[in-house]
Amino acid sequence: MLVPVSNAYSGYQELIPNANNVQHPCIPNYRWPGVGHENRNGGGTRNIFGQDFANAGHQWTRSLCLQDSDGDGRTNGEELGDPSCVWSEGQVPSRTFNITHPGVCEPLTDAKCLGKNNFVSCQLESFDNCNVIKNTDIRTLDLRFPTFSVPASETNYVCMSFDLPQDQDYHVVADQAIINNSNVLHHMLLYGCDDVNSTFYSTPTLCGMSGSVCNSIIAGWTVGQSGSCLGDNVGVRIGVTGYKKARLEIHYNNPSMVSTYRDSSGLRLYYRPARSDVQDLYTLMTGQTMLELPPGQARVEKVGVCKGSCTSLLFKQPVYLMSAINHMHYLGRSMKIELYRNGILVANLTDDEYYSYDSPKTHDHYPHLQILPGDEIVTKCVYNTMTSKRWVYFGEATSDEMCLGFLSIYPKSALNFAKTLCVAKSSLSYCELAQGTPLNGCDWKKLLTPTNPETVRIATDLYKNCNLDGFCRPECKEIVRNISSSPCFQGDTGKFVKSYLAMSKEGLDILGRLQSCPVSSVQNCTVQQCPNRCDVDISGSAYAGAPGVSQVSSYLLVVLLVISWSLSHKH
């Protein structure tokens, strides 16, 4: 039986401007998705705005827009980003930022608001229902940053490394967030480092999302949670035969770019001496990383498939699912993860009919659900982009989007690899990429091999014959046409190849030269014009004037290291 731990909110959001974008009146970084209810997650008693909305027939009327439901001196339209009362369902509101609550009188401490907001709680979630941490053999370890200045930029990933106990084996059975500055905290993840010689950050250091060395999740926190409790029968192994080092990664969301924020947040680990009857836990990540979300759409669905061929590769025996959690950002509306066996739906691993980033649900399974090698795991994410005026893509920032599922499974010994994930990149699988499997007729691994003669020829031809200034040289047209017609540059495979090229300056250079003569719209020019438009000196040798070729080869080697984990990582 799948058991979510929090309630869903109502489906009236699409009938109200910016209903999914209402800020919590007193907890930074939190929102109030159940805008018409006293419970911020929806359901139960209506607040004063919810009563007015019901009286208006659950419609956004001009009369409702002009009302000041909460009596704070601002109309409902002004609070919800429709001050002129012209919004209608399916439109993008005139303002999509600084959205305040039309049912909460603000400022909360103002005399006119006293007695009106008794349902509003300004307290973060408490961690008080975990029985395992009351055992006498439990020890604690606080892993937190020393006080430091948060950078004055919107999105920052900051990392710091820590040594874990190594005198014997232990199991981490619970973790709790230590919140110092809730104004900027987005989420925290503690990764176990499989390589004890990995880069050690002794102070908080800008790091981007965690790299390929420390990527096994030990613990984590996100907005809306207080901690996690694994219980008596499972745990994450640390110590002599477990993780010896860990990297704490904190995502700071500072859209106002405040320069005076300081923070010393972190995680508290509850751990105990390892016992043979306790199963080693592992977090498997699923989902979709190729997201392209157009603006102004009420519903955009993206699907990521962890294929049966992947689970057969990843699992050498059945594993058991203890719990699962969904992760999207603020455009996310609903999300579910499904388990299929021989093409037949076995169970929903998660099912958030109404997803709320601020109130993540942990979907527990009793009894624990068996997943077999060969089973297929399908992740479905639905977004509403009505409040967005731009295309949104997968990315680190809160203003970007994600489609990821985190499955807590055991035993870890059932995994064929020390580092395991099963996310998709469009229709492609990272399992296939890791094995170097040719995709749709493209031997991409060979293409990304620096010494491959075909790779060298392509790079040389582009540097010799194609510009970066948008001018289409005649000799470049046929080169671009031939490269673009290759299976490696078409469809989902092409997106994959191009997305990795776009991760470096040299790769962007190649893409820019390819784009100088778009196949669908090739510019016309004369040969006489070209000498003055050439941006490289190609005299002397094939590589003269094209210093980027060797740099590209180095980059392609890095790509192979990043996207592949080899059989040498087996347990």
Coordinates of C-alpha atoms in Angstrom, one line a residue:
M1 CA 0.0 0.0 0.0
L2 CA 1.3 3.4 -1.0
V3 CA 1.0 5.9 1.9
P4 CA 1.6 9.7 1.2
V5 CA 2.3 11.7 4.3
S6 CA 0.5 15.0 3.4
N7 CA -2.7 16.1 1.8
A8 CA -3.3 17.3 -1.7
Y9 CA -4.7 20.7 -2.5
S10 CA -7.7 21.7 -4.6
G11 CA -7.7 21.9 -8.4
Y12 CA -9.0 25.5 -8.7
Q13 CA -5.6 27.0 -9.3
E14 CA -6.0 27.4 -13.0
L15 CA -9.1 29.6 -12.4
I16 CA -7.2 32.2 -10.4
P17 CA -4.3 34.3 -11.7
N18 CA -0.9 33.3 -10.2
A19 CA -2.7 30.9 -7.8
N20 CA 0.4 28.6 -7.9
N21 CA 2.7 31.5 -7.2
V22 CA 1.4 33.0 -4.0
Q23 CA 4.2 33.7 -1.4
H24 CA 3.9 32.6 2.2
P25 CA 3.4 35.7 4.3
C26 CA 6.1 34.9 6.8
I27 CA 8.3 32.0 5.8
P28 CA 10.8 32.9 3.1
N29 CA 11.0 30.6 0.0
Y30 CA 7.7 29.0 0.9
R31 CA 4.5 29.4 -1.1
W32 CA 0.8 28.9 -0.4
P33 CA -0.6 26.7 -3.1
G34 CA -4.0 26.3 -1.4
V35 CA -4.7 30.0 -1.8
G36 CA -8.4 29.7 -0.9
H37 CA -7.8 27.6 2.3
E38 CA -6.5 28.2 5.8
N39 CA -4.3 25.1 5.3
R40 CA -1.6 26.3 2.9
N41 CA -1.7 22.9 1.1
G42 CA -5.5 23.2 0.5
G43 CA -8.5 21.4 1.9
G44 CA -10.5 22.0 5.0
T45 CA -11.7 25.5 6.1
R46 CA -11.8 28.2 3.5
N47 CA -10.1 31.5 4.3
I48 CA -11.9 34.8 3.6
F49 CA -10.7 34.9 -0.1
G50 CA -11.8 31.3 -0.5
Q51 CA -15.2 32.2 0.7
D52 CA -15.4 35.1 -1.7
F53 CA -14.2 32.9 -4.6
A54 CA -16.9 30.3 -3.8
N55 CA -19.5 33.1 -3.7
A56 CA -18.4 34.2 -7.1
G57 CA -19.2 30.7 -8.5
H58 CA -15.5 29.7 -8.4
Q59 CA -14.8 32.2 -11.2
W60 CA -12.4 35.1 -11.5
T61 CA -14.9 37.9 -12.0
R62 CA -14.2 41.6 -12.2
S63 CA -16.1 42.0 -8.9
L64 CA -14.0 39.5 -7.1
C65 CA -10.8 41.0 -8.6
L66 CA -11.8 44.5 -7.3
Q67 CA -12.6 43.2 -3.8
D68 CA -10.2 43.4 -0.9
S69 CA -11.0 40.1 0.7
D70 CA -8.5 40.3 3.5
G71 CA -9.0 44.0 4.3
D72 CA -5.3 45.0 4.0
G73 CA -5.9 47.9 1.6
R74 CA -5.0 46.0 -1.7
T75 CA -7.5 44.5 -4.1
N76 CA -7.4 40.8 -4.8
G77 CA -6.3 41.7 -8.3
E78 CA -3.4 43.8 -7.1
E79 CA -2.3 41.0 -4.8
L80 CA -2.5 38.3 -7.5
G81 CA -0.8 40.2 -10.3
D82 CA -4.0 41.3 -12.2
P83 CA -4.4 45.0 -11.1
S84 CA -6.5 45.9 -14.1
C85 CA -8.8 42.9 -13.7
V86 CA -8.3 41.8 -17.3
W87 CA -7.0 38.3 -16.8
S88 CA -8.9 35.2 -18.0
E89 CA -8.2 31.5 -17.8
G90 CA -5.4 30.5 -20.1
Q91 CA -3.7 33.9 -20.1
V92 CA -0.4 34.9 -18.5
P93 CA -1.0 37.5 -15.8
S94 CA 0.4 41.0 -16.3
R95 CA 2.7 40.4 -13.2
T96 CA 4.1 37.1 -12.2
F97 CA 6.4 38.1 -9.3
N98 CA 5.9 39.5 -5.8
I99 CA 2.5 37.8 -5.6
T100 CA 0.9 38.2 -2.1
H101 CA -1.9 36.4 -0.4
P102 CA -5.4 37.8 -1.0
G103 CA -6.7 35.9 2.0
V104 CA -4.1 37.0 4.5
C105 CA -4.0 40.5 5.9
E106 CA -0.5 41.9 5.6
P107 CA 1.7 43.1 7.2
L108 CA 0.8 40.5 9.9
T109 CA 1.6 42.8 12.7
D110 CA -0.3 45.8 11.4
A111 CA -3.1 47.0 13.7
K112 CA -5.7 46.5 10.9
C113 CA -4.7 42.8 10.6
L114 CA -4.8 41.8 14.3
G115 CA -7.2 38.9 14.9
K116 CA -7.6 38.1 11.2
N117 CA -4.7 35.7 10.6
N118 CA -4.9 33.2 13.5
F119 CA -4.6 30.3 11.0
V120 CA -1.2 31.5 9.7
S121 CA 1.8 29.7 11.2
C122 CA 5.3 31.1 10.8
Q123 CA 7.0 28.0 12.2
L124 CA 9.1 25.6 10.2
E125 CA 8.3 21.9 10.3
S126 CA 9.4 20.1 13.5
F127 CA 11.3 16.8 13.7
D128 CA 9.6 15.0 16.6
N129 CA 8.1 11.7 15.4
C130 CA 11.2 9.5 14.9
N131 CA 11.3 6.8 17.5
V132 CA 14.6 5.2 16.4
I133 CA 16.6 8.3 17.5
K134 CA 15.5 7.6 21.1
N135 CA 17.5 4.4 21.3
T136 CA 20.4 4.5 23.8
D137 CA 23.0 3.5 21.2
I138 CA 22.3 6.4 18.9
R139 CA 25.1 8.9 18.3
T140 CA 24.8 12.3 16.5
L141 CA 27.1 14.1 14.1
D142 CA 26.5 17.7 13.0
L143 CA 27.8 18.5 9.5
R144 CA 27.3 22.2 8.9
F145 CA 29.0 25.1 7.3
P146 CA 30.9 27.6 9.4
T147 CA 29.2 31.0 9.1
F148 CA 30.0 32.5 5.7
S149 CA 28.6 35.1 3.3
V150 CA 26.1 33.8 0.7
P151 CA 27.0 35.1 -2.8
A152 CA 24.8 37.9 -4.1
S153 CA 23.6 36.0 -7.1
E154 CA 20.4 34.1 -7.8
T155 CA 21.6 30.5 -7.8
N156 CA 24.6 29.1 -5.9
Y157 CA 25.7 25.6 -5.2
V158 CA 28.1 25.5 -2.3
C159 CA 30.0 22.4 -1.1
M160 CA 32.1 21.4 1.9
S161 CA 33.7 18.1 2.7
F162 CA 33.6 16.2 6.0
D163 CA 35.3 13.1 7.4
L164 CA 32.9 10.4 8.7
P165 CA 33.6 8.1 11.7
Q166 CA 36.0 5.3 10.6
D167 CA 36.7 3.3 13.8
Q168 CA 34.0 0.7 12.8
D169 CA 30.9 0.4 10.6
Y170 CA 27.8 2.4 11.4
H171 CA 24.3 2.9 10.0
V172 CA 22.8 6.3 9.5
V173 CA 19.2 5.8 10.6
A174 CA 17.9 9.4 10.5
D175 CA 18.8 12.9 9.6
Q176 CA 17.6 16.4 10.6
A177 CA 18.0 19.8 9.0
I178 CA 19.8 22.5 10.9
I179 CA 18.4 25.7 9.5
N180 CA 20.2 28.9 10.0
N181 CA 19.0 31.2 7.3
S182 CA 15.7 30.2 5.7
N183 CA 15.7 33.3 3.5
V184 CA 18.0 31.6 1.0
L185 CA 17.9 27.9 1.6
H186 CA 16.5 25.8 -1.3
H187 CA 17.8 22.3 -0.5
M188 CA 20.6 20.4 1.0
L189 CA 22.1 17.0 -0.1
L190 CA 24.8 15.0 1.7
Y191 CA 26.7 12.8 -0.7
G192 CA 28.9 9.8 0.2
C193 CA 32.2 9.8 -1.6
D194 CA 33.1 6.4 -3.2
D195 CA 36.7 7.6 -3.7
V196 CA 38.4 8.6 -0.5
N197 CA 40.9 10.6 -2.6
S198 CA 38.3 12.9 -4.1
T199 CA 38.7 16.6 -3.8
F200 CA 38.3 17.7 -0.2
Y201 CA 36.6 21.1 0.3
S202 CA 37.7 22.2 3.8
T203 CA 35.6 25.4 3.6
P204 CA 32.4 26.3 1.9
T205 CA 33.3 26.4 -1.8
L206 CA 31.2 27.2 -5.0
C207 CA 30.9 23.8 -6.7
G208 CA 27.9 23.5 -9.0
M209 CA 25.7 20.4 -8.7
S210 CA 27.7 17.5 -7.2
G211 CA 30.2 15.9 -9.5
S212 CA 30.8 12.3 -10.5
V213 CA 32.9 11.2 -7.5
C214 CA 30.6 12.1 -4.6
N215 CA 27.1 11.3 -5.8
S216 CA 25.7 8.6 -3.6
I217 CA 23.0 10.3 -1.4
I218 CA 23.3 9.7 2.3
A219 CA 20.8 12.4 3.5
G220 CA 19.0 15.5 2.3
W221 CA 16.5 18.2 3.0
T222 CA 14.3 20.5 0.9
V223 CA 11.8 23.2 1.7
G224 CA 8.8 21.7 3.5
Q225 CA 10.7 19.0 5.3
S226 CA 12.4 18.8 8.7
G227 CA 14.3 15.5 8.3
S228 CA 14.0 11.9 7.4
C229 CA 13.6 8.8 9.6
L230 CA 14.6 5.4 8.3
G231 CA 13.6 3.3 11.3
D232 CA 15.2 0.2 12.9
N233 CA 15.6 -2.1 9.9
V234 CA 17.5 -0.1 7.2
G235 CA 20.3 2.5 7.2
V236 CA 23.0 4.0 5.1
R237 CA 26.4 2.4 5.9
I238 CA 29.3 4.6 6.9
G239 CA 32.7 3.7 8.4
V240 CA 35.3 1.0 7.7
T241 CA 33.4 -0.7 4.8
G242 CA 31.0 2.2 4.1
Y243 CA 31.4 5.9 3.2
K244 CA 34.4 7.4 4.9
K245 CA 34.0 10.9 3.5
A246 CA 31.0 13.0 2.6
R247 CA 30.3 16.2 0.7
L248 CA 27.5 18.5 1.9
E249 CA 26.0 20.5 -1.0
I250 CA 23.7 23.4 -0.3
H251 CA 21.6 25.1 -3.0
Y252 CA 21.1 28.8 -2.1
N253 CA 18.2 30.7 -3.9
N254 CA 18.9 34.4 -3.7
P255 CA 16.7 36.0 -6.5
S256 CA 16.9 39.5 -4.9
M257 CA 20.8 39.1 -4.9
V258 CA 21.1 40.4 -1.3
S259 CA 24.7 40.8 -0.4
T260 CA 24.3 40.7 3.4
Y261 CA 23.0 37.2 3.8
R262 CA 25.1 34.8 6.0
D263 CA 24.5 31.2 6.7
S264 CA 25.7 28.2 8.7
S265 CA 23.1 25.6 7.9
G266 CA 23.7 21.8 7.7
L267 CA 22.5 18.4 8.6
R268 CA 22.5 16.4 11.8
L269 CA 23.1 12.6 11.3
Y270 CA 21.7 10.1 13.8
Y271 CA 23.8 6.9 13.5
R272 CA 24.4 3.7 15.5
P273 CA 26.8 0.7 15.3
A274 CA 26.0 -1.4 12.3
R275 CA 24.1 -4.7 12.8
S276 CA 23.9 -7.6 10.5
D277 CA 20.1 -7.6 10.6
V278 CA 20.0 -4.0 9.2
Q279 CA 19.8 -3.7 5.5
D280 CA 22.1 -1.2 3.6
L281 CA 20.0 1.5 1.9
Y282 CA 20.6 3.2 -1.4
T283 CA 18.9 6.1 -3.2
L284 CA 18.2 5.4 -6.8
M285 CA 17.4 8.5 -9.0
T286 CA 15.0 8.3 -11.9
G287 CA 13.4 10.9 -14.1
Q288 CA 13.9 13.1 -17.2
T289 CA 16.7 15.6 -17.8
M290 CA 15.7 16.8 -21.3
L291 CA 13.1 19.5 -20.5
E292 CA 11.9 22.1 -23.0
L293 CA 8.9 23.8 -21.5
P294 CA 7.2 26.5 -23.7
P295 CA 5.6 29.5 -21.9
G296 CA 1.8 30.1 -21.5
Q297 CA 0.8 26.4 -21.5
A298 CA -1.8 25.0 -19.0
R299 CA -0.3 21.5 -19.4
V300 CA 3.1 20.2 -20.6
E301 CA 3.9 16.6 -19.9
K302 CA 7.4 15.1 -19.9
V303 CA 8.2 11.4 -19.5
G304 CA 11.4 9.6 -18.5
V305 CA 11.7 5.9 -18.9
C306 CA 14.1 3.7 -17.0
K307 CA 14.0 0.8 -19.4
G308 CA 13.9 -2.9 -18.5
S309 CA 17.3 -3.3 -20.1
C310 CA 18.6 -0.8 -17.6
T311 CA 17.2 -2.4 -14.5
S312 CA 18.6 -5.7 -15.8
L313 CA 22.0 -4.1 -16.0
L314 CA 21.7 -2.2 -12.7
F315 CA 20.2 -5.0 -10.4
K316 CA 21.7 -8.4 -10.1
Q317 CA 18.8 -9.5 -7.9
P318 CA 15.5 -8.1 -6.7
V319 CA 15.5 -4.9 -4.7
Y320 CA 12.8 -3.6 -2.3
L321 CA 11.4 -0.1 -2.4
M322 CA 10.9 1.5 1.1
S323 CA 9.8 4.9 0.0
A324 CA 9.9 7.4 -2.8
I325 CA 9.7 11.2 -3.3
N326 CA 9.1 13.4 -6.3
H327 CA 11.1 16.5 -7.2
M328 CA 10.1 19.4 -9.5
H329 CA 10.3 23.1 -9.1
Y330 CA 7.5 25.7 -9.0
L331 CA 6.0 25.1 -12.5
G332 CA 5.4 21.4 -11.5
R333 CA 1.7 20.5 -11.2
S334 CA 1.5 16.7 -10.9
M335 CA 4.0 13.9 -10.9
K336 CA 3.9 10.1 -10.6
I337 CA 6.4 7.2 -10.9
E338 CA 5.0 3.9 -12.2
L339 CA 6.4 0.4 -12.1
Y340 CA 5.8 -1.9 -15.1
R341 CA 6.5 -5.6 -15.4
N342 CA 6.2 -7.2 -18.8
G343 CA 4.3 -4.2 -20.0
I344 CA 1.7 -4.3 -17.2
L345 CA 1.4 -1.7 -14.5
V346 CA 2.4 -3.2 -11.2
A347 CA 2.1 -0.2 -8.9
N348 CA 2.4 3.6 -8.5
L349 CA 5.6 4.3 -6.7
T350 CA 4.5 7.9 -6.2
D351 CA 1.4 9.8 -7.2
D352 CA 1.2 13.5 -6.5
E353 CA -2.0 14.5 -8.2
Y354 CA -1.4 18.1 -7.0
Y355 CA 2.3 18.6 -6.7
S356 CA 3.6 21.4 -4.4
Y357 CA 7.4 22.1 -4.2
D358 CA 7.0 23.6 -0.7
S359 CA 5.2 20.5 0.6
P360 CA 7.0 17.4 -0.7
K361 CA 5.3 14.1 0.0
T362 CA 7.2 11.0 1.1
H363 CA 5.4 8.0 -0.4
D364 CA 6.0 5.0 1.9
H365 CA 5.2 1.5 0.9
Y366 CA 4.0 -1.2 3.3
P367 CA 5.0 -3.9 2.8
H368 CA 8.1 -2.8 0.9
L369 CA 7.6 -3.2 -2.8
Q370 CA 9.7 -5.6 -4.8
I371 CA 11.4 -4.4 -8.0
L372 CA 12.9 -7.1 -10.3
P373 CA 15.7 -6.9 -12.9
G374 CA 13.9 -6.2 -16.2
D375 CA 11.1 -4.1 -14.6
E376 CA 10.5 -0.7 -16.2
I377 CA 10.2 2.5 -14.1
V378 CA 8.3 5.4 -15.8
T379 CA 8.5 8.9 -14.4
K380 CA 5.8 11.4 -15.6
C381 CA 6.0 15.1 -14.8
V382 CA 3.3 17.6 -15.7
Y383 CA 3.9 21.4 -15.7
N384 CA 1.8 24.5 -15.9
T385 CA 3.7 27.4 -17.5
M386 CA 0.9 30.0 -17.6
T387 CA 3.0 32.2 -15.2
S388 CA 6.1 31.9 -17.4
K389 CA 6.9 34.4 -20.2
R390 CA 10.0 32.4 -21.4
W391 CA 11.0 28.9 -22.3
V392 CA 12.1 26.9 -19.3
Y393 CA 14.7 24.1 -19.3
F394 CA 16.2 21.6 -17.0
G395 CA 18.7 23.3 -14.7
E396 CA 20.0 24.1 -11.2
A397 CA 18.2 27.4 -10.6
T398 CA 14.8 27.6 -8.9
S399 CA 13.6 29.4 -12.0
D400 CA 14.7 26.3 -14.1
E401 CA 12.8 23.0 -13.8
M402 CA 13.5 19.4 -12.8
C403 CA 11.8 16.0 -13.2
L404 CA 13.5 13.7 -10.8
G405 CA 12.4 10.8 -8.5
F406 CA 14.3 9.5 -5.5
L407 CA 13.7 5.9 -4.6
S408 CA 15.0 4.5 -1.3
I409 CA 15.8 0.8 -2.1
Y410 CA 17.7 -2.1 -0.4
P411 CA 19.8 -4.1 -0.3
K412 CA 22.7 -2.1 -1.7
S413 CA 24.5 -5.3 -2.4
A414 CA 21.9 -6.0 -5.1
L415 CA 23.4 -3.3 -7.3
N416 CA 25.9 -4.1 -10.0
F417 CA 27.6 -0.8 -9.7
A418 CA 28.7 1.4 -6.7
K419 CA 27.1 4.5 -8.4
T420 CA 23.7 3.9 -9.9
L421 CA 21.1 6.1 -11.5
C422 CA 18.4 5.5 -14.1
V423 CA 17.4 8.9 -15.6
A424 CA 16.5 9.5 -19.2
K425 CA 17.7 12.2 -21.6
S426 CA 14.7 12.5 -23.9
S427 CA 14.2 8.9 -25.2
L428 CA 17.8 8.0 -24.4
S429 CA 18.9 6.1 -21.3
Y430 CA 22.0 6.9 -19.2
C431 CA 22.4 3.1 -18.9
E432 CA 22.8 2.9 -22.7
L433 CA 25.1 5.9 -22.6
A434 CA 27.2 4.3 -19.8
Q435 CA 27.7 1.2 -21.8
G436 CA 28.6 3.1 -25.0
T437 CA 25.7 1.5 -26.9
P438 CA 25.2 3.0 -30.4
L439 CA 22.1 5.0 -30.5
N440 CA 19.8 5.1 -33.6
G441 CA 22.7 4.3 -35.9
C442 CA 25.1 6.7 -34.2
D443 CA 28.3 5.3 -32.7
W444 CA 28.5 8.3 -30.4
K445 CA 31.2 6.9 -28.2
K446 CA 33.5 6.5 -31.2
L447 CA 32.5 10.1 -32.4
L448 CA 33.5 11.4 -29.0
T449 CA 36.9 9.6 -29.0
P450 CA 39.6 12.3 -29.4
T451 CA 41.8 10.1 -31.7
N452 CA 39.0 9.0 -33.9
P453 CA 39.9 10.0 -37.5
E454 CA 36.3 10.9 -38.4
T455 CA 36.1 13.3 -35.3
V456 CA 39.4 14.9 -36.3
R457 CA 38.2 15.3 -39.9
I458 CA 34.9 16.9 -38.8
A459 CA 36.6 19.4 -36.5
T460 CA 39.2 20.3 -39.1
D461 CA 36.7 20.8 -41.9
L462 CA 34.6 23.1 -39.6
Y463 CA 37.6 25.2 -38.5
K464 CA 38.9 25.6 -42.0
N465 CA 35.7 26.4 -43.8
C466 CA 33.0 27.7 -41.5
N467 CA 32.8 31.1 -39.8
L468 CA 31.5 32.2 -36.4
D469 CA 30.1 35.6 -37.4
G470 CA 26.9 34.3 -39.0
F471 CA 28.3 34.5 -42.6
C472 CA 27.6 31.4 -44.6
R473 CA 30.6 30.6 -46.8
P474 CA 29.8 28.5 -49.9
E475 CA 32.3 25.8 -49.0
C476 CA 30.7 25.5 -45.6
K477 CA 27.3 24.6 -46.9
E478 CA 28.0 21.1 -48.0
I479 CA 30.1 20.4 -44.9
V480 CA 27.2 21.5 -42.6
R481 CA 24.7 19.6 -44.7
N482 CA 26.7 16.3 -44.5
I483 CA 27.3 16.6 -40.7
S484 CA 23.7 17.6 -40.0
S485 CA 22.4 14.6 -42.0
S486 CA 24.5 12.2 -39.9
P487 CA 22.5 10.1 -37.3
C488 CA 24.7 11.6 -34.6
F489 CA 23.2 15.0 -35.2
Q490 CA 19.6 14.1 -35.7
G491 CA 16.6 13.5 -33.3
D492 CA 17.2 12.7 -29.7
T493 CA 20.7 11.5 -30.4
G494 CA 21.5 14.8 -31.9
K495 CA 20.1 16.6 -28.9
F496 CA 22.3 14.5 -26.6
V497 CA 25.5 15.1 -28.6
K498 CA 24.8 18.9 -28.9
S499 CA 23.9 19.3 -25.3
Y500 CA 27.3 17.9 -24.2
L501 CA 29.1 20.0 -26.8
A502 CA 27.3 23.0 -25.4
M503 CA 28.9 22.4 -21.9
S504 CA 32.3 23.9 -23.0
K505 CA 33.6 26.9 -24.9
E506 CA 35.2 24.6 -27.5
G507 CA 32.0 22.6 -28.0
L508 CA 30.0 25.9 -28.4
D509 CA 32.6 26.9 -31.0
I510 CA 31.8 23.8 -33.1
L511 CA 28.0 24.3 -32.7
G512 CA 28.4 28.0 -33.7
R513 CA 30.3 27.0 -36.9
L514 CA 27.6 24.4 -37.7
Q515 CA 24.9 27.1 -37.2
S516 CA 26.6 29.5 -39.6
C517 CA 24.9 27.7 -42.5
P518 CA 21.6 26.4 -41.2
V519 CA 20.5 23.5 -43.4
S520 CA 16.9 24.9 -43.5
S521 CA 17.9 28.4 -44.6
V522 CA 21.3 28.6 -46.3
Q523 CA 22.6 32.1 -47.0
N524 CA 23.9 32.8 -50.5
C525 CA 27.2 34.4 -51.1
T526 CA 30.0 34.6 -53.7
V527 CA 33.4 33.1 -53.4
Q528 CA 34.9 36.5 -53.8
Q529 CA 33.3 37.7 -50.6
C530 CA 34.8 34.8 -48.5
P531 CA 38.5 35.7 -48.1
N532 CA 37.5 38.8 -46.1
R533 CA 35.1 36.9 -44.0
C534 CA 37.5 34.1 -42.9
D535 CA 38.2 34.1 -39.2
V536 CA 41.0 31.6 -39.1
D537 CA 44.3 31.3 -41.0
I538 CA 44.3 28.0 -42.7
S539 CA 47.7 28.3 -44.4
G540 CA 50.5 25.9 -43.7
S541 CA 48.7 22.8 -42.4
A542 CA 45.2 21.5 -41.7
Y543 CA 45.5 22.6 -38.1
A544 CA 47.1 26.0 -38.6
G545 CA 44.9 28.8 -37.4
A546 CA 42.6 26.3 -35.6
P547 CA 44.0 26.0 -32.1
G548 CA 40.7 24.9 -30.8
V549 CA 40.9 21.4 -32.4
S550 CA 43.2 20.0 -29.7
Q551 CA 41.0 21.7 -27.0
V552 CA 37.9 20.1 -28.5
S553 CA 39.6 16.7 -28.3
S554 CA 40.4 17.2 -24.6
Y555 CA 36.8 18.3 -24.0
L556 CA 35.4 15.2 -25.7
L557 CA 37.6 13.0 -23.5
V558 CA 36.1 14.8 -20.4
V559 CA 32.6 14.1 -21.7
L560 CA 33.3 10.4 -21.8
L561 CA 34.5 10.5 -18.2
V562 CA 31.5 12.4 -17.0
I563 CA 28.7 10.4 -18.6
S564 CA 30.2 6.9 -18.1
W565 CA 30.8 4.8 -15.1
S566 CA 32.8 1.7 -15.9
L567 CA 32.7 -1.8 -14.8
S568 CA 35.6 -1.0 -12.5
H569 CA 33.0 0.6 -10.1
K570 CA 31.5 -2.8 -9.3
H571 CA 31.1 -3.7 -5.7

